[in-house]
Coordinates of C-alpha atoms in Angstrom, one line a residue:
M1 CA 17.5 -8.5 32.7
V2 CA 20.1 -10.1 35.0
P3 CA 19.0 -12.7 37.5
K4 CA 19.4 -11.0 41.3
K5 CA 18.7 -12.2 44.5
D6 CA 15.1 -13.1 43.7
T7 CA 15.1 -16.8 45.4
A8 CA 11.6 -17.0 46.0
V9 CA 11.4 -17.6 42.0
S10 CA 15.0 -18.0 41.0
S11 CA 17.5 -20.9 41.6
S12 CA 20.9 -21.6 40.8
S13 CA 20.6 -25.2 41.5
P14 CA 21.5 -27.1 38.2
Y15 CA 18.2 -27.9 37.3
D16 CA 18.3 -28.8 33.6
D17 CA 15.2 -30.7 33.5
D18 CA 12.5 -28.2 31.9
L19 CA 9.2 -28.9 29.7
N20 CA 11.2 -30.7 27.3
G21 CA 14.1 -32.6 29.1
V22 CA 16.9 -30.7 27.2
A23 CA 19.0 -28.0 28.7
D24 CA 22.3 -26.9 26.7
P25 CA 21.3 -25.7 23.6
R26 CA 25.1 -24.9 23.1
G27 CA 27.2 -26.8 20.6
S28 CA 24.2 -28.6 19.4
E29 CA 23.6 -28.3 15.3
Q30 CA 20.0 -29.5 15.9
E31 CA 19.2 -26.9 18.6
L32 CA 20.2 -24.2 16.2
G33 CA 18.5 -25.7 12.9
S34 CA 21.9 -27.2 11.5
S35 CA 21.4 -30.4 9.5
S36 CA 20.9 -33.7 11.3
S37 CA 21.5 -37.3 10.8
K38 CA 18.4 -38.1 12.4
S39 CA 15.4 -36.5 9.9
R40 CA 13.1 -36.6 12.9
R41 CA 14.9 -34.0 15.0
A42 CA 13.9 -31.4 12.0
F43 CA 10.4 -31.5 13.3
D44 CA 10.8 -31.7 17.1
R45 CA 10.0 -28.7 18.8
K46 CA 12.9 -28.7 21.1
S47 CA 14.8 -27.7 17.6
Y48 CA 15.3 -24.5 16.0
S49 CA 14.0 -25.8 12.6
G50 CA 10.7 -27.9 14.6
A51 CA 10.0 -24.8 16.7
L52 CA 10.0 -22.5 13.1
L53 CA 7.3 -25.3 11.8
F54 CA 5.2 -25.1 15.0
N55 CA 5.5 -20.9 15.0
F56 CA 4.9 -20.7 11.2
G57 CA 1.5 -22.7 11.6
A58 CA 0.5 -20.7 14.7
F59 CA 1.0 -17.6 12.9
L60 CA -0.3 -18.4 9.5
L61 CA -3.7 -19.9 10.4
P62 CA -5.2 -16.5 12.0
A63 CA -3.4 -14.4 9.4
L64 CA -5.5 -16.8 6.7
Y65 CA -8.5 -15.8 8.4
G66 CA -8.0 -12.2 8.5
T67 CA -8.0 -12.5 4.6
L68 CA -11.0 -14.3 4.7
S69 CA -12.9 -12.2 6.8
K70 CA -12.4 -9.7 4.7
L71 CA -13.7 -11.2 1.6
W72 CA -17.0 -12.0 3.6
V73 CA -17.7 -8.7 5.1
A74 CA -17.3 -7.4 1.4
N75 CA -19.9 -10.0 0.4
I76 CA -22.1 -8.8 2.9
D77 CA -21.6 -5.3 2.4
S78 CA -18.5 -3.9 0.9
S79 CA -18.8 -0.4 2.4
M80 CA -18.6 -1.9 5.7
V81 CA -15.2 -3.6 5.2
V82 CA -13.2 -0.7 6.9
T83 CA -15.5 -1.2 9.7
T84 CA -13.8 -4.7 10.5
D85 CA -10.3 -2.5 10.6
V86 CA -11.3 -1.4 14.1
Y87 CA -10.4 -4.8 15.2
T88 CA -6.9 -4.4 13.9
Y89 CA -7.0 -1.0 15.7
I90 CA -7.9 -2.4 19.0
G91 CA -5.4 -4.8 18.5
V92 CA -2.9 -1.9 18.1
V93 CA -4.0 -0.4 21.6
T94 CA -3.5 -3.9 23.2
E95 CA -0.2 -4.4 21.7
C96 CA 1.1 -1.8 24.7
I97 CA 0.4 -4.4 27.3
N98 CA 1.0 -7.3 25.2
E99 CA 4.6 -6.0 24.4
G100 CA 5.6 -5.1 27.7
L101 CA 5.7 -7.9 30.2
P102 CA 5.4 -11.1 27.6
R103 CA 8.3 -9.8 26.0
A104 CA 10.5 -10.3 29.3
A105 CA 9.1 -14.1 29.2
W106 CA 12.1 -14.8 26.5
V107 CA 15.1 -14.0 28.7
I108 CA 13.3 -14.5 32.5
I109 CA 10.9 -17.5 31.9
G110 CA 13.0 -18.7 28.9
D111 CA 16.5 -19.1 31.1
K112 CA 16.1 -23.0 31.9
S113 CA 19.7 -23.2 33.0
S114 CA 19.3 -20.5 36.1
R115 CA 15.8 -21.1 37.1
S116 CA 14.0 -24.3 38.0
L117 CA 10.8 -25.4 36.2
S118 CA 9.1 -24.6 39.1
S119 CA 10.2 -21.3 39.1
R120 CA 9.6 -20.8 35.6
L121 CA 6.0 -22.0 35.7
S122 CA 5.5 -19.6 38.5
L123 CA 6.8 -17.0 36.6
S124 CA 4.4 -17.7 33.9
Y125 CA 1.2 -18.1 35.8
T126 CA 1.9 -14.7 37.2
L127 CA 2.3 -13.0 33.9
I128 CA -0.7 -14.7 32.5
A129 CA -2.8 -13.4 35.2
F130 CA -1.5 -10.1 35.3
Q131 CA -2.0 -9.7 31.6
A132 CA -5.5 -10.8 32.0
I133 CA -6.3 -8.3 34.8
L134 CA -4.9 -5.7 32.6
G135 CA -6.9 -6.8 29.2
T136 CA -10.2 -6.8 31.4
I137 CA -9.7 -2.9 32.4
L138 CA -8.6 -2.1 28.9
S139 CA -11.4 -4.1 27.1
I140 CA -14.1 -2.1 29.9
I141 CA -12.0 1.3 29.0
L142 CA -12.5 0.9 25.0
L143 CA -16.1 -0.4 25.8
A144 CA -16.7 3.4 27.5
A145 CA -15.0 4.8 25.3
A146 CA -16.7 3.5 21.8
D147 CA -17.9 6.9 20.6
K148 CA -14.4 8.5 20.8
F149 CA -12.7 5.5 19.5
A150 CA -15.1 5.6 16.2
D151 CA -14.5 9.0 16.0
S152 CA -11.0 8.4 15.8
F153 CA -10.8 5.4 13.6
V154 CA -14.2 4.7 11.8
P155 CA -14.6 6.8 8.7
I156 CA -17.6 9.2 9.0
E157 CA -19.7 7.6 6.4
V158 CA -20.2 4.4 8.4
R159 CA -19.6 5.5 11.7
A160 CA -22.9 5.7 12.9
A161 CA -23.2 1.6 11.9
S162 CA -20.2 0.8 13.1
L163 CA -20.8 1.7 16.7
K164 CA -22.3 -1.6 17.9
Y165 CA -19.1 -3.3 16.0
V166 CA -16.8 -1.0 18.4
R167 CA -18.3 -2.2 21.2
I168 CA -18.4 -6.0 20.7
S169 CA -14.6 -5.8 19.4
A170 CA -13.8 -3.8 22.6
F171 CA -13.5 -7.2 24.6
S172 CA -10.9 -8.4 21.9
A173 CA -8.4 -7.0 24.2
L174 CA -8.9 -9.0 27.1
S175 CA -9.0 -12.5 24.4
S176 CA -5.5 -11.1 22.7
A177 CA -3.9 -9.9 26.2
L178 CA -4.4 -13.6 27.3
E179 CA -3.7 -15.5 24.1
T180 CA -0.2 -13.4 23.6
S181 CA 0.8 -14.0 27.6
V182 CA -0.1 -18.1 27.1
S183 CA 1.8 -17.7 23.7
A184 CA 4.7 -16.0 25.0
C185 CA 5.2 -18.1 28.1
T186 CA 4.7 -21.5 26.3
R187 CA 7.1 -20.6 23.5
A188 CA 9.8 -20.0 26.4
L189 CA 9.5 -23.0 27.7
D190 CA 9.6 -24.8 24.3
K191 CA 6.1 -25.8 23.9
P192 CA 5.2 -24.0 20.6
N193 CA 2.4 -26.7 20.1
V194 CA 0.4 -24.7 22.8
P195 CA 0.3 -21.1 20.4
L196 CA -0.6 -23.6 17.6
L197 CA -3.6 -25.5 19.2
I198 CA -4.7 -21.8 20.4
S199 CA -4.6 -21.1 16.2
S200 CA -6.0 -24.2 15.3
V201 CA -8.8 -23.9 17.3
K202 CA -9.6 -20.2 16.5
F203 CA -9.5 -21.1 13.0
A204 CA -11.6 -24.0 12.9
I205 CA -14.3 -22.5 15.1
N206 CA -14.3 -19.3 13.0
I207 CA -14.5 -21.0 9.7
I208 CA -17.5 -23.6 10.5
L209 CA -19.5 -20.8 12.2
D210 CA -18.7 -18.0 9.1
L211 CA -19.8 -20.4 6.5
L212 CA -22.8 -21.5 8.6
L213 CA -23.9 -18.1 9.4
I214 CA -22.2 -15.2 7.4
S215 CA -21.1 -16.7 4.1
K216 CA -22.8 -17.3 0.9
F217 CA -24.0 -20.4 1.7
H218 CA -25.3 -19.2 5.3
V219 CA -27.9 -21.5 6.9
G220 CA -31.4 -19.7 6.8
K221 CA -32.9 -16.8 4.7
A222 CA -31.9 -13.8 6.7
K223 CA -29.5 -11.2 5.6
P224 CA -26.2 -11.5 7.9
S225 CA -24.7 -8.5 9.2
V226 CA -21.0 -7.4 9.8
N227 CA -22.1 -7.5 13.6
E228 CA -22.7 -11.0 13.5
Q229 CA -18.9 -11.6 11.9
A230 CA -18.0 -9.8 15.0
W231 CA -19.6 -11.5 17.5
I232 CA -18.1 -14.8 15.7
R233 CA -14.9 -13.8 16.1
L234 CA -14.9 -12.5 19.7
A235 CA -16.8 -15.8 20.7
C236 CA -13.7 -17.8 18.8
D237 CA -11.2 -15.6 20.2
M238 CA -11.8 -16.3 24.1
A239 CA -12.9 -20.0 23.6
S240 CA -9.4 -20.6 21.9
S241 CA -7.5 -18.4 24.6
I242 CA -8.8 -20.2 27.3
A243 CA -8.7 -23.4 25.6
G244 CA -4.8 -22.6 25.4
L245 CA -4.3 -21.9 28.9
L246 CA -6.3 -25.4 30.1
Y247 CA -3.8 -26.9 27.8
F248 CA -0.8 -25.2 29.2
V249 CA -2.1 -25.8 32.6
Y250 CA -2.8 -29.7 32.1
L251 CA 0.9 -30.0 30.5
S252 CA 2.5 -28.1 33.4
H253 CA 0.9 -30.3 35.4
R254 CA 1.4 -33.8 33.9
K255 CA 5.2 -32.7 33.8
R256 CA 5.5 -31.8 37.5
S257 CA 3.8 -34.9 38.3
S258 CA 6.4 -37.1 36.3
T259 CA 9.4 -35.5 37.5
T260 CA 11.9 -37.9 39.7
L261 CA 13.3 -34.3 41.3
P262 CA 11.8 -34.1 44.8
E263 CA 12.9 -30.6 45.1
Q264 CA 10.6 -29.8 41.8
R265 CA 7.6 -32.0 43.5
A266 CA 7.8 -29.8 46.5
E267 CA 8.2 -26.4 45.2
K268 CA 4.7 -24.6 45.0
V269 CA 3.5 -23.1 41.7
H270 CA 1.1 -20.4 41.8
P271 CA 1.3 -16.4 41.0
S272 CA 2.7 -13.9 43.3
L273 CA 4.0 -10.6 43.5
K274 CA 7.6 -11.5 43.8
A275 CA 7.6 -13.1 40.3
L276 CA 5.7 -10.3 39.2
G277 CA 8.3 -7.8 40.3
V278 CA 11.0 -10.3 38.4
L279 CA 9.0 -9.5 35.5
I280 CA 8.8 -5.9 35.5
R281 CA 12.2 -5.0 35.9
P282 CA 12.9 -5.8 32.3
G283 CA 9.3 -6.0 31.0
S284 CA 8.7 -2.0 32.0
I285 CA 11.3 -1.0 29.2
T286 CA 9.8 -2.8 26.6
F287 CA 6.1 -1.4 27.6
A288 CA 7.5 2.2 27.5
E289 CA 9.2 1.5 24.1
S290 CA 5.9 0.0 23.0
A291 CA 3.4 2.6 24.2
V292 CA 5.3 5.6 22.6
R293 CA 5.8 3.5 19.1
N294 CA 2.0 2.5 19.0
A295 CA 0.9 5.8 20.2
L296 CA 2.5 7.6 17.5
Y297 CA 1.2 4.5 14.7
L298 CA -2.5 5.5 15.8
W299 CA -2.0 9.2 15.5
L300 CA -1.3 8.4 11.9
I301 CA -3.8 5.9 11.4
S302 CA -6.5 8.7 12.5
G303 CA -5.1 11.1 9.7
I304 CA -5.7 8.2 7.1
V305 CA -9.3 7.7 8.2
S306 CA -10.0 11.1 8.1
L307 CA -9.2 11.3 4.5
G308 CA -12.2 9.5 4.1
S309 CA -13.5 5.7 3.3
D310 CA -11.3 5.1 0.4
Y311 CA -8.1 6.1 2.0
A312 CA -9.2 4.1 5.1
T313 CA -10.0 1.0 3.1
A314 CA -7.0 1.1 1.1
W315 CA -5.0 1.2 4.6
G316 CA -6.7 -2.0 6.1
I317 CA -6.3 -3.8 3.1
F318 CA -2.8 -2.7 2.7
N319 CA -2.5 -4.2 6.8
T320 CA -4.3 -7.1 5.5
I321 CA -1.9 -8.0 3.5
R322 CA 1.2 -7.0 5.0
W323 CA 0.4 -9.1 8.3
G324 CA -1.6 -11.9 6.5
L325 CA 1.1 -12.7 3.7
V326 CA 4.6 -10.6 4.7
M327 CA 4.6 -10.4 8.3
V328 CA 4.0 -14.6 9.2
P329 CA 7.5 -15.5 8.1
V330 CA 9.0 -12.5 10.2
Q331 CA 6.6 -13.3 13.2
S332 CA 7.8 -17.2 13.1
L333 CA 11.5 -16.5 12.9
E334 CA 11.1 -13.9 15.4
A335 CA 9.2 -16.0 17.8
T336 CA 11.5 -18.9 17.6
S337 CA 14.8 -16.8 17.7
N338 CA 13.6 -15.3 20.7
A339 CA 13.0 -18.1 22.8
F340 CA 16.3 -20.0 21.6
V341 CA 18.6 -16.7 22.1
G342 CA 16.8 -16.8 25.7
H343 CA 18.2 -20.3 26.5
A344 CA 21.4 -19.6 25.2
W345 CA 21.5 -16.1 27.3
G346 CA 20.5 -18.6 30.4
K347 CA 22.9 -21.0 29.9
W348 CA 25.6 -18.4 29.8
R349 CA 24.5 -16.7 33.4
S350 CA 24.6 -19.2 34.8
E351 CA 28.2 -20.4 33.4
V352 CA 29.5 -17.3 34.7
G353 CA 27.2 -17.4 37.9
I354 CA 24.2 -15.6 38.8
T355 CA 26.1 -13.7 42.0
T356 CA 28.1 -11.8 39.6
L357 CA 26.2 -8.4 38.9
N358 CA 28.0 -6.9 36.2
P359 CA 29.3 -9.8 34.0
K360 CA 31.0 -9.7 30.8
A361 CA 30.9 -11.7 27.5
S362 CA 33.5 -12.7 25.4
R363 CA 33.0 -12.0 21.3
Q364 CA 32.7 -15.9 21.2
D365 CA 29.8 -15.6 23.7
L366 CA 28.2 -13.0 22.3
L367 CA 28.0 -14.7 18.9
Y368 CA 26.9 -17.9 20.6
I369 CA 24.0 -16.1 22.2
T370 CA 22.5 -14.3 19.0
R371 CA 23.5 -17.4 16.8
P372 CA 19.9 -17.7 16.3
A373 CA 18.9 -14.0 15.5
F374 CA 21.1 -13.9 12.4
I375 CA 20.2 -17.4 11.2
S376 CA 16.3 -15.6 11.1
L377 CA 17.3 -12.6 9.9
A378 CA 19.2 -14.5 6.8
I379 CA 16.1 -16.6 6.2
A380 CA 14.0 -13.3 6.8
L381 CA 16.0 -11.6 4.1
A382 CA 16.0 -14.4 1.6
V383 CA 12.3 -14.6 1.9
E384 CA 11.0 -11.2 2.3
I385 CA 13.1 -9.1 -0.3
P386 CA 11.6 -11.0 -3.4
L387 CA 8.1 -11.1 -2.0
C388 CA 8.2 -7.6 -1.4
I389 CA 10.0 -6.9 -4.6
L390 CA 7.0 -8.9 -6.3
L391 CA 4.2 -7.3 -4.7
S392 CA 5.4 -4.0 -5.3
T393 CA 5.7 -5.0 -9.4
V394 CA 2.8 -6.8 -10.2
G395 CA 1.4 -8.1 -7.1
A396 CA -0.2 -5.7 -4.8
Y397 CA -3.4 -4.2 -7.3
P398 CA -4.7 -7.7 -8.4
Y399 CA -4.5 -9.0 -4.5
A400 CA -6.2 -5.6 -3.5
M401 CA -8.6 -5.8 -6.1
W402 CA -9.7 -9.3 -4.8
L403 CA -9.8 -8.3 -1.4
S404 CA -11.9 -5.1 -1.5
N405 CA -13.5 -5.3 -4.9
T406 CA -13.0 -1.6 -5.8
P407 CA -10.6 -0.6 -8.4
T408 CA -9.9 3.2 -6.7
V409 CA -9.4 1.2 -3.3
A410 CA -7.0 -1.3 -5.1
K411 CA -5.3 1.8 -6.6
I412 CA -4.8 3.3 -3.4
T413 CA -3.3 0.2 -1.8
T414 CA -0.6 -0.5 -4.8
K415 CA 0.5 3.2 -4.4
M416 CA 0.8 2.8 -0.6
W417 CA 3.0 -0.8 -1.4
R418 CA 5.1 1.2 -3.5
T419 CA 5.8 4.1 -1.0
I420 CA 5.5 2.4 2.0
D421 CA 7.8 4.8 3.8
W422 CA 5.8 8.2 2.8
C423 CA 2.9 6.7 4.1
Y424 CA 4.2 6.0 7.3
I425 CA 6.0 9.3 7.9
L426 CA 3.7 11.8 6.1
T427 CA 0.3 10.7 7.1
P428 CA -1.7 13.8 8.3
H429 CA -3.2 13.8 11.7
P430 CA -6.7 15.8 12.2
H431 CA -6.4 18.1 14.9
S432 CA -10.0 18.1 15.0
S433 CA -13.0 16.6 14.3
P434 CA -13.4 14.9 10.7
P435 CA -14.0 17.6 8.1
S436 CA -17.1 18.1 6.7
S437 CA -17.5 18.1 2.6
S438 CA -18.0 21.6 3.1
R439 CA -14.4 22.1 4.3
Q440 CA -12.7 20.1 1.9
D441 CA -11.1 20.8 -1.3
R442 CA -12.1 19.3 -4.7
D443 CA -9.9 16.1 -3.5
G444 CA -11.3 15.6 -0.3
I445 CA -8.0 16.8 1.5
S446 CA -8.8 18.8 4.5
T447 CA -8.5 23.1 3.8
N448 CA -6.7 23.0 7.5
P449 CA -3.5 25.1 7.1
S450 CA -1.8 23.3 9.8
R451 CA -2.8 19.7 7.8
R452 CA -2.1 21.1 4.1
I453 CA 1.3 20.5 3.6
C454 CA 1.2 16.8 4.8
C455 CA -1.8 16.2 3.1
T456 CA -0.2 17.9 -0.1
F457 CA 2.9 14.8 0.1
F458 CA 0.4 12.4 1.0
R459 CA -1.8 13.1 -2.2
G460 CA 1.1 13.6 -4.3
R461 CA 2.5 10.4 -3.8
L462 CA -0.7 8.6 -3.9
S463 CA -1.9 10.5 -7.1
V464 CA -5.1 8.5 -6.8
K465 CA -8.3 11.4 -6.2
R466 CA -11.0 10.1 -4.6
R467 CA -14.9 10.7 -5.4
V468 CA -16.3 13.5 -3.4

């Protein structure tokens, strides 16, 4: 992640002009979210607090829609609520590529002290183009393997009816890859308003179309289906991602046109293989880590799905609560701290000199670079600990009951919240196809010896029996 002699996309010239015209976050209390005599700075996206507000809105709207979509699908057919989790699991697969090169954006594109605006934009366009190609390839693979994907992640009770939903949702991999790459680039360029625009467009169009077509108050007398919800969601995801990309291109063109530096006007901005090479070096590490982690996660999820519809639905509700309520502040804080740590690292690296291949940082330098991360950590602990305690004690059951409208599912979800570590570690994985009822014991747990120990622990921790 240390800049080397990639002069095609990197420069040691003192380009302090970026998309916001602010170069040095060191020593600025405003940049790190401290109190300021000018209250308007708190809402400036160049400051920590302003960026946090933009990021919170950008993450809140999709989470809110994810919760509402569960309710609408439950009104259509409560047995098909578990089918909508296919969208989430496709997102987990896509996360492998979304946590590769986009993670490199924070220290590469976010380095506004050692890289010119034009080089950072070239890196951004390269990242977006490469991720769009990967997303397209992954979507085609998921479409071709829809049957096998459904076998692993859709309960047998609704598997046949869910195949079309899986095929429609396959192309959400493309929209997710495009949205994530645009969001990562623009946040690294101190433009969190672009991800907020993406989320706002997605949320607004989704709500309008869902109200018109699949809600209780939908237009017409025909009964809506869960596949209509999939088409609506895919269309809105693609439309919002493209809108965000076009807005980013517009902002970039306007900034370059208004710059007074002739060097930046002369530099060409376009995707290139050299820029891709700069991103691959740090991105390959995060890609490998993400691939291993998400593969293990999907391995565990397939085990939960094999236990039947109640358990699969409960896990989906669990994740809806987790990502819709608990993780929104964490994601917002993470995105904000990543951007400002990247800026601070770039400033320090520029001061040390990019020709120094093995720079050494003092303790003071490390504290300066990591200060935004510690601020985010403190805020996250202050918010998340009380929230998790509240959910575990009194909030999980009524919330799960509201989302699922099924007491059994709500009980399982509540138990998952209270034994979250066991749910992640001891969830069984099916070594064969999901068992038929003749191969299950009276509690619906497979009698396969290779899985029985894990199943016993899982059943004992949940202590909620399914109806067979």
